């Protein structure tokens, strides 16, 4: 009777040490691949939408800093002075009371500089990012994000 118990335990431990078969591993890999193929594109499309939201928020913050510059100096910075005038005093601005941005002028979410044009074609000034492609025009993520 005792010997039978040892035999059963020996068989159980041998089976538990076997591991997975190649077929079982392939089935699991196919399932993981299908899930990644379904979820991946949805995840990456959300990243693009969030980059556009970040660009809009940064343009809004830069617009508020430009408005503060105008309140202090009586005018917006020139195109030549650019957005850098929000961080460092331009040579000819006696009433400058900045910096108007705490951390400096940010790049857009795609690593490009924001475009500032004074006077603007669409308002007192134009402030924009050219989007993911970095060139004027485009649609979706490649479209321009503007302050107008």
Coordinates of N, CA, C and O in Angstrom, one line a residue:
X1 N 0.8 -1.2 0.0 CA 0.0 0.0 0.0 C 0.9 1.3 0.0 O 0.6 2.2 -0.7
X2 N 1.9 1.2 0.8 CA 2.8 2.3 0.9 C 3.5 2.6 -0.5 O 3.7 3.7 -0.9
X3 N 3.9 1.5 -1.1 CA 4.6 1.6 -2.4 C 3.7 2.2 -3.4 O 4.1 3.0 -4.3
X4 N 2.4 2.0 -3.4 CA 1.4 2.6 -4.4 C 1.4 4.1 -4.2 O 1.4 4.8 -5.2
X5 N 1.4 4.6 -3.0 CA 1.4 6.0 -2.8 C 2.6 6.7 -3.3 O 2.5 7.8 -3.9
X6 N 3.7 6.1 -3.2 CA 5.0 6.6 -3.8 C 4.9 6.7 -5.3 O 5.4 7.6 -5.9
X7 N 4.4 5.6 -5.9 CA 4.3 5.6 -7.3 C 3.4 6.7 -7.9 O 3.7 7.4 -8.9
X8 N 2.2 6.9 -7.2 CA 1.3 8.0 -7.6 C 1.9 9.3 -7.5 O 1.9 10.2 -8.4
X9 N 2.6 9.6 -6.4 CA 3.3 10.9 -6.2 C 4.4 11.1 -7.3 O 4.6 12.2 -7.8
X10 N 5.1 10.0 -7.6 CA 6.1 10.1 -8.6 C 5.6 10.5 -10.0 O 6.1 11.3 -10.7
X11 N 4.4 9.9 -10.3 CA 3.8 10.2 -11.6 C 3.3 11.7 -11.6 O 3.4 12.4 -12.6
X12 N 2.7 12.1 -10.5 CA 2.2 13.5 -10.4 C 3.4 14.5 -10.6 O 3.2 15.5 -11.3
X13 N 4.5 14.2 -9.9 CA 5.6 15.2 -10.1 C 6.2 15.2 -11.4 O 6.6 16.2 -11.9
X14 N 6.2 14.0 -12.1 CA 6.8 14.0 -13.5 C 5.9 14.8 -14.4 O 6.3 15.5 -15.3
X15 N 4.6 14.7 -14.3 CA 3.6 15.4 -15.1 C 3.7 16.9 -14.9 O 3.6 17.7 -15.8
X16 N 3.9 17.3 -13.7 CA 3.9 18.8 -13.4 C 5.2 19.4 -13.9 O 5.3 20.6 -14.1
X17 N 6.3 18.6 -14.1 CA 7.6 19.1 -14.5 C 7.6 19.2 -16.1 O 8.5 19.8 -16.6
X18 N 6.6 18.7 -16.8 CA 6.7 18.6 -18.2 C 6.7 20.0 -18.9 O 7.3 20.2 -19.8
X19 N 5.9 20.9 -18.4 CA 5.8 22.2 -19.0 C 4.8 22.3 -20.1 O 3.9 21.4 -20.2
X20 N 4.9 23.3 -21.0 CA 3.9 23.5 -22.0 C 4.4 22.9 -23.3 O 5.6 22.9 -23.6
X21 N 3.4 22.5 -24.1 CA 3.8 21.9 -25.4 C 4.0 23.1 -26.4 O 3.5 24.2 -26.1
X22 N 4.6 22.8 -27.5 CA 4.8 23.9 -28.5 C 3.5 24.4 -29.1 O 3.3 25.6 -29.3
X23 N 2.6 23.5 -29.2 CA 1.2 23.9 -29.7 C 0.5 24.9 -28.8 O 0.0 25.9 -29.2
X24 N 0.6 24.6 -27.5 CA 0.0 25.5 -26.5 C 0.7 26.9 -26.5 O 0.0 27.9 -26.5
X25 N 2.0 26.9 -26.6 CA 2.7 28.2 -26.7 C 2.3 28.9 -28.0 O 2.1 30.2 -28.0
X26 N 2.1 28.3 -29.1 CA 1.7 28.9 -30.4 C 0.3 29.5 -30.2 O 0.1 30.6 -30.7
X27 N -0.6 28.8 -29.6 CA -1.9 29.3 -29.5 C -1.9 30.5 -28.6 O -2.6 31.5 -28.9
X28 N -1.2 30.5 -27.5 CA -1.1 31.7 -26.7 C -0.5 32.9 -27.5 O -1.0 34.0 -27.4
X29 N 0.5 32.6 -28.3 CA 1.2 33.7 -29.1 C 0.2 34.3 -30.1 O 0.1 35.5 -30.3
X30 N -0.6 33.4 -30.7 CA -1.6 33.9 -31.7 C -2.7 34.8 -31.0 O -3.0 35.8 -31.5
X31 N -3.1 34.4 -29.8 CA -4.1 35.2 -29.1 C -3.5 36.5 -28.7 O -4.2 37.6 -28.9
X32 N -2.3 36.6 -28.2 CA -1.6 37.8 -27.9 C -1.5 38.7 -29.1 O -1.7 39.9 -29.1
X33 N -1.1 38.1 -30.2 CA -1.0 38.9 -31.5 C -2.3 39.5 -31.9 O -2.3 40.6 -32.4
X34 N -3.4 38.7 -31.8 CA -4.7 39.2 -32.2 C -5.1 40.4 -31.3 O -5.6 41.4 -31.8
X35 N -4.9 40.2 -30.0 CA -5.2 41.3 -29.1 C -4.4 42.6 -29.4 O -4.9 43.7 -29.4
X36 N -3.1 42.4 -29.7 CA -2.2 43.6 -30.0 C -2.7 44.2 -31.3 O -2.6 45.4 -31.4
X37 N -3.1 43.4 -32.2 CA -3.5 44.0 -33.5 C -4.8 44.8 -33.4 O -5.1 45.7 -34.1
X38 N -5.6 44.4 -32.4 CA -6.9 45.1 -32.2 C -6.7 46.3 -31.4 O -7.2 47.4 -31.7
X39 N -5.9 46.2 -30.3 CA -5.8 47.3 -29.3 C -4.8 48.3 -29.8 O -4.9 49.5 -29.5
X40 N -3.7 47.9 -30.4 CA -2.6 48.8 -30.8 C -3.0 50.0 -31.6 O -2.7 51.2 -31.2
X41 N -3.7 49.9 -32.7 CA -4.1 51.0 -33.5 C -5.0 52.0 -32.7 O -4.9 53.2 -32.8
X42 N -5.9 51.5 -31.9 CA -6.8 52.4 -31.1 C -5.9 53.1 -30.1 O -6.2 54.3 -29.8
X43 N -4.9 52.5 -29.5 CA -4.0 53.2 -28.5 C -3.3 54.3 -29.2 O -3.2 55.4 -28.7
X44 N -2.7 54.0 -30.4 CA -1.8 55.0 -31.0 C -2.7 56.2 -31.6 O -2.2 57.3 -31.7
X45 N -3.9 55.9 -32.0 CA -4.7 57.0 -32.4 C -5.1 58.0 -31.3 O -5.2 59.2 -31.5
X46 N -5.1 57.5 -30.1 CA -5.4 58.3 -28.9 C -4.2 59.2 -28.6 O -4.3 60.3 -28.1
X47 N -3.0 58.7 -28.8 CA -1.7 59.5 -28.6 C -1.7 60.7 -29.5 O -1.4 61.8 -29.1
X48 N -2.1 60.5 -30.8 CA -2.2 61.7 -31.7 C -3.2 62.7 -31.3 O -2.9 63.9 -31.4
X49 N -4.3 62.3 -30.8 CA -5.3 63.2 -30.3 C -4.8 64.0 -29.1 O -5.1 65.2 -28.9
X50 N -4.1 63.3 -28.2 CA -3.6 64.0 -27.0 C -2.5 65.0 -27.4 O -2.4 66.1 -26.8
X51 N -1.7 64.7 -28.4 CA -0.7 65.7 -28.8 C -1.3 67.0 -29.4 O -0.9 68.1 -29.1
X52 N -2.4 66.8 -30.1 CA -3.2 68.0 -30.6 C -3.7 68.8 -29.4 O -3.6 70.0 -29.4
X53 N -4.2 68.1 -28.4 CA -4.8 68.8 -27.2 C -3.7 69.6 -26.5 O -3.8 70.7 -26.0
X54 N -2.5 69.0 -26.4 CA -1.3 69.6 -25.8 C -0.9 70.9 -26.5 O -0.7 71.9 -25.9
X55 N -0.9 70.8 -27.9 CA -0.5 71.9 -28.7 C -1.5 73.1 -28.5 O -1.1 74.2 -28.4
X56 N -2.8 72.7 -28.5 CA -3.8 73.8 -28.2 C -3.7 74.4 -26.9 O -3.8 75.7 -26.7
X57 N -3.4 73.6 -25.8 CA -3.2 74.2 -24.5 C -2.0 75.1 -24.4 O -2.0 76.1 -23.8
X58 N -0.9 74.7 -25.1 CA 0.3 75.5 -25.1 C 0.1 76.8 -25.9 O 0.6 77.8 -25.5
X59 N -0.6 76.7 -27.0 CA -0.9 78.0 -27.7 C -1.8 78.9 -26.9 O -1.5 80.1 -26.9
X60 N -2.7 78.4 -26.1 CA -3.5 79.2 -25.2 C -2.6 79.8 -24.2 O -2.8 81.0 -23.9
X61 N -1.7 79.1 -23.6 CA -0.8 79.6 -22.5 C 0.1 80.7 -23.1 O 0.3 81.7 -22.5
X62 N 0.6 80.4 -24.3 CA 1.5 81.4 -25.0 C 0.7 82.7 -25.3 O 1.2 83.8 -25.1
X63 N -0.6 82.5 -25.7 CA -1.4 83.7 -25.9 C -1.6 84.5 -24.7 O -1.6 85.8 -24.8
X64 N -1.8 83.9 -23.6 CA -2.0 84.6 -22.3 C -0.7 85.4 -21.9 O -0.7 86.5 -21.4
X65 N 0.4 84.7 -22.2 CA 1.7 85.4 -21.9 C 1.9 86.6 -22.8 O 2.4 87.6 -22.4
X66 N 1.5 86.4 -24.1 CA 1.6 87.5 -25.0 C 0.7 88.7 -24.6 O 1.1 89.9 -24.7
X67 N -0.5 88.4 -24.1 CA -1.4 89.4 -23.6 C -0.8 90.1 -22.4 O -0.9 91.4 -22.3
X68 N -0.1 89.4 -21.5 CA 0.5 90.1 -20.4 C 1.7 91.0 -20.9 O 1.9 92.1 -20.3
X69 N 2.4 90.5 -21.8 CA 3.5 91.3 -22.4 C 2.9 92.6 -23.0 O 3.5 93.7 -22.8
X70 N 1.8 92.5 -23.7 CA 1.1 93.7 -24.3 C 0.7 94.7 -23.2 O 0.8 95.9 -23.3
X71 N 0.1 94.1 -22.1 CA -0.3 95.0 -21.0 C 0.8 95.8 -20.4 O 0.7 97.0 -20.1
X72 N 2.0 95.1 -20.3 CA 3.1 95.8 -19.7 C 3.8 96.8 -20.7 O 4.3 97.9 -20.3
X73 N 3.9 96.5 -21.9 CA 4.6 97.2 -22.9 C 3.8 98.1 -23.9 O 4.4 98.9 -24.6
X74 N 2.5 97.9 -23.9 CA 1.6 98.6 -24.8 C 1.5 98.1 -26.2 O 0.8 98.6 -27.0
X75 N 2.2 97.0 -26.5 CA 2.2 96.3 -27.8 C 2.7 94.9 -27.7 O 3.3 94.5 -26.7
X76 N 2.3 94.1 -28.7 CA 2.8 92.7 -28.7 C 4.3 92.8 -29.2 O 4.7 93.7 -29.9
X77 N 5.1 91.7 -29.0 CA 6.4 91.7 -29.5 C 6.4 91.6 -31.0 O 5.4 91.1 -31.6
X78 N 7.4 92.1 -31.7 CA 7.5 92.0 -33.1 C 7.8 90.6 -33.5 O 8.2 89.8 -32.7
X79 N 7.6 90.3 -34.8 CA 8.0 89.0 -35.3 C 9.5 88.7 -35.1 O 9.8 87.6 -34.8
X80 N 10.3 89.7 -35.3 CA 11.7 89.5 -35.1 C 12.0 89.2 -33.6 O 12.9 88.4 -33.3
X81 N 11.4 89.9 -32.7 CA 11.6 89.6 -31.2 C 11.1 88.2 -30.9 O 11.7 87.5 -30.1
X82 N 10.0 87.8 -31.5 CA 9.4 86.5 -31.4 C 9.0 86.1 -30.0 O 8.9 87.0 -29.1
X83 N 8.8 84.9 -29.8 CA 8.3 84.4 -28.5 C 9.4 84.4 -27.4 O 9.2 84.3 -26.2
X84 N 10.7 84.5 -27.9 CA 11.8 84.6 -26.9 C 11.7 85.8 -26.0 O 12.2 85.9 -24.9
X85 N 11.0 86.9 -26.5 CA 10.8 88.1 -25.7 C 9.9 87.8 -24.5 O 9.8 88.7 -23.6
X86 N 9.2 86.7 -24.4 CA 8.4 86.4 -23.3 C 9.3 85.9 -22.1 O 8.9 85.8 -21.0
X87 N 10.6 85.5 -22.4 CA 11.5 85.0 -21.4 C 12.6 85.9 -21.1 O 13.0 86.1 -20.0
X88 N 13.2 86.5 -22.2 CA 14.3 87.5 -22.0 C 13.9 88.9 -22.5 O 13.2 89.0 -23.4
X89 N 14.4 89.9 -21.8 CA 14.1 91.3 -22.1 C 14.6 91.7 -23.4 O 15.9 91.6 -23.6
X90 N 13.8 92.1 -24.3 CA 14.3 92.7 -25.6 C 15.1 94.0 -25.3 O 14.7 94.7 -24.3
X91 N 16.0 94.4 -26.1 CA 16.9 95.5 -25.8 C 16.1 96.8 -25.8 O 16.5 97.7 -25.0
X92 N 15.0 97.0 -26.5 CA 14.4 98.3 -26.6 C 13.0 98.3 -25.8 O 12.2 99.2 -26.0
X93 N 12.9 97.4 -24.8 CA 11.6 97.4 -24.0 C 11.9 97.8 -22.6 O 12.3 97.0 -21.8
X94 N 11.7 99.1 -22.3 CA 12.0 99.6 -20.9 C 11.0 99.2 -19.9 O 11.3 99.0 -18.7
X95 N 9.7 98.9 -20.3 CA 8.7 98.5 -19.3 C 8.4 97.0 -19.2 O 7.5 96.6 -18.6
X96 N 9.3 96.3 -19.8 CA 9.2 94.8 -19.8 C 9.3 94.4 -18.3 O 10.2 94.8 -17.6
X97 N 8.4 93.5 -17.9 CA 8.3 93.1 -16.5 C 8.2 91.5 -16.4 O 7.4 91.0 -15.7
X98 N 9.0 90.9 -17.3 CA 8.9 89.4 -17.3 C 9.9 88.7 -16.4 O 10.4 89.4 -15.5
X99 N 10.1 87.5 -16.6 CA 9.6 86.6 -17.6 C 8.1 86.3 -17.5 O 7.6 86.2 -16.4
X100 N 7.5 86.1 -18.7 CA 6.1 85.9 -18.7 C 5.8 84.4 -18.8 O 4.6 84.0 -18.7
X101 N 6.8 83.6 -19.0 CA 6.7 82.1 -18.9 C 7.7 81.6 -17.9 O 8.8 82.1 -17.8
X102 N 7.2 80.7 -17.1 CA 8.1 80.1 -16.0 C 9.2 79.3 -16.5 O 10.3 79.3 -15.9
X103 N 9.0 78.5 -17.5 CA 10.0 77.5 -17.9 C 10.6 77.7 -19.3 O 11.2 76.9 -19.9
X104 N 10.4 78.9 -19.9 CA 10.8 79.1 -21.2 C 9.8 78.8 -22.3 O 8.7 78.2 -22.0
X105 N 10.1 79.1 -23.5 CA 9.2 78.8 -24.6 C 9.2 77.4 -25.0 O 10.3 76.8 -25.4
X106 N 8.1 76.7 -24.9 CA 8.1 75.2 -25.2 C 8.1 75.0 -26.7 O 7.7 75.8 -27.5
X107 N 8.6 73.8 -27.1 CA 8.4 73.4 -28.5 C 7.1 72.7 -28.6 O 6.5 72.3 -27.5
X108 N 6.5 72.6 -29.8 CA 5.2 71.9 -29.9 C 5.4 70.4 -29.6 O 6.6 70.0 -29.4
X109 N 4.4 69.6 -29.4 CA 4.5 68.2 -29.1 C 5.3 67.4 -30.0 O 5.8 66.3 -29.7
X110 N 5.6 67.9 -31.2 CA 6.4 67.2 -32.2 C 7.8 67.7 -32.3 O 8.6 67.3 -33.2
X111 N 8.2 68.6 -31.4 CA 9.6 69.1 -31.3 C 9.9 70.3 -32.2 O 11.0 70.7 -32.3
X112 N 8.8 70.9 -32.8 CA 9.1 72.0 -33.7 C 8.7 73.3 -32.9 O 8.0 73.3 -32.0
X113 N 9.3 74.4 -33.4 CA 9.1 75.7 -32.7 C 7.7 76.2 -33.2 O 7.3 76.0 -34.3
X114 N 7.0 76.9 -32.3 CA 5.8 77.6 -32.6 C 6.1 78.8 -33.5 O 7.1 79.4 -33.4
X115 N 5.2 79.0 -34.4 CA 5.3 80.2 -35.4 C 4.6 81.3 -34.8 O 3.4 81.2 -34.5
X116 N 5.2 82.5 -34.7 CA 4.6 83.7 -34.2 C 4.8 84.8 -35.3 O 5.9 85.1 -35.7
X117 N 3.7 85.4 -35.7 CA 3.7 86.4 -36.7 C 3.0 87.6 -36.2 O 1.8 87.5 -35.8
X118 N 3.6 88.8 -36.2 CA 3.0 90.0 -35.8 C 3.3 91.1 -36.8 O 4.5 91.3 -37.1
X119 N 2.4 91.7 -37.4 CA 0.9 91.6 -37.2 C 0.4 90.4 -37.9 O 1.0 89.9 -38.9
X120 N -0.7 89.8 -37.4 CA -1.2 88.6 -38.0 C -2.2 88.8 -39.1 O -2.7 89.9 -39.3
X121 N -2.4 87.8 -39.9 CA -3.4 87.8 -41.0 C -4.8 87.5 -40.4 O -5.8 87.9 -41.0
X122 N -4.9 86.8 -39.3 CA -6.2 86.4 -38.7 C -6.6 87.1 -37.4 O -7.6 86.9 -36.9
X123 N -5.7 88.0 -36.9 CA -5.9 88.7 -35.7 C -4.8 89.7 -35.5 O -4.0 89.9 -36.4
X124 N -4.7 90.1 -34.2 CA -3.5 91.0 -34.0 C -2.2 90.3 -34.2 O -1.2 90.9 -34.6
X125 N -2.2 89.1 -33.9 CA -1.0 88.2 -34.1 C -1.5 86.8 -34.5 O -2.6 86.4 -34.2
X126 N -0.6 86.1 -35.2 CA -0.9 84.7 -35.5 C 0.1 83.8 -34.7 O 1.3 84.1 -34.7
X127 N -0.4 82.8 -34.1 CA 0.4 81.9 -33.3 C 0.0 80.5 -33.7 O -1.2 80.2 -33.6
X128 N 0.9 79.7 -34.2 CA 0.5 78.4 -34.7 C 1.6 77.3 -34.7 O 2.8 77.7 -34.6
X129 N 1.1 76.1 -34.7 CA 2.0 74.9 -34.9 C 1.6 74.3 -36.2 O 0.4 74.2 -36.5
X130 N 2.6 73.8 -37.0 CA 2.2 73.1 -38.3 C 1.9 71.7 -38.1 O 1.6 71.0 -39.1
X131 N 1.8 71.2 -36.9 CA 1.4 69.8 -36.6 C 2.5 68.8 -36.8 O 3.7 69.1 -36.9
X132 N 2.1 67.5 -36.9 CA 3.1 66.4 -37.0 C 4.0 66.6 -38.2 O 5.2 66.3 -38.0
X133 N 3.5 67.0 -39.3 CA 4.4 67.0 -40.5 C 5.3 68.2 -40.6 O 6.2 68.3 -41.3
X134 N 5.0 69.3 -39.7 CA 5.9 70.4 -39.7 C 5.8 71.3 -40.9 O 6.7 72.2 -41.1
X135 N 4.8 71.2 -41.7 CA 4.6 72.0 -42.9 C 3.2 72.6 -42.9 O 2.3 71.9 -42.4
X136 N 3.0 73.7 -43.6 CA 1.7 74.3 -43.6 C 0.6 73.4 -44.2 O 0.9 72.7 -45.1
X137 N -0.6 73.6 -43.7 CA -1.7 72.8 -44.3 C -1.8 71.4 -43.7 O -1.1 71.1 -42.7
X138 N -2.6 70.6 -44.3 CA -2.7 69.2 -43.8 C -4.0 69.0 -43.1 O -4.7 69.9 -42.8
X139 N -4.3 67.7 -42.8 CA -5.5 67.3 -42.1 C -5.1 66.4 -41.0 O -4.0 65.8 -40.9
X140 N -6.0 66.3 -40.0 CA -5.8 65.4 -38.8 C -4.6 65.8 -38.0 O -4.4 67.0 -37.7
X141 N -3.7 64.9 -37.7 CA -2.5 65.1 -36.9 C -1.5 66.0 -37.7 O -0.7 66.7 -37.1
X142 N -1.6 66.0 -39.0 CA -0.7 66.8 -39.8 C -1.2 68.2 -40.0 O -0.6 69.1 -40.6
X143 N -2.4 68.5 -39.6 CA -3.1 69.8 -39.7 C -2.5 70.9 -38.8 O -1.8 70.6 -37.8
X144 N -2.6 72.1 -39.2 CA -2.2 73.2 -38.4 C -3.0 73.4 -37.2 O -4.2 73.3 -37.3
X145 N -2.4 73.8 -36.1 CA -3.1 74.1 -34.8 C -2.8 75.6 -34.6 O -1.7 76.0 -34.6
X146 N -3.9 76.4 -34.6 CA -3.8 77.9 -34.6 C -4.5 78.5 -33.4 O -5.2 77.9 -32.7
X147 N -4.2 79.8 -33.2 CA -4.9 80.6 -32.2 C -6.2 81.3 -32.7 O -6.8 82.0 -32.0
X148 N -6.6 81.1 -33.9 CA -7.8 81.7 -34.4 C -8.8 80.7 -34.7 O -8.7 79.5 -34.7

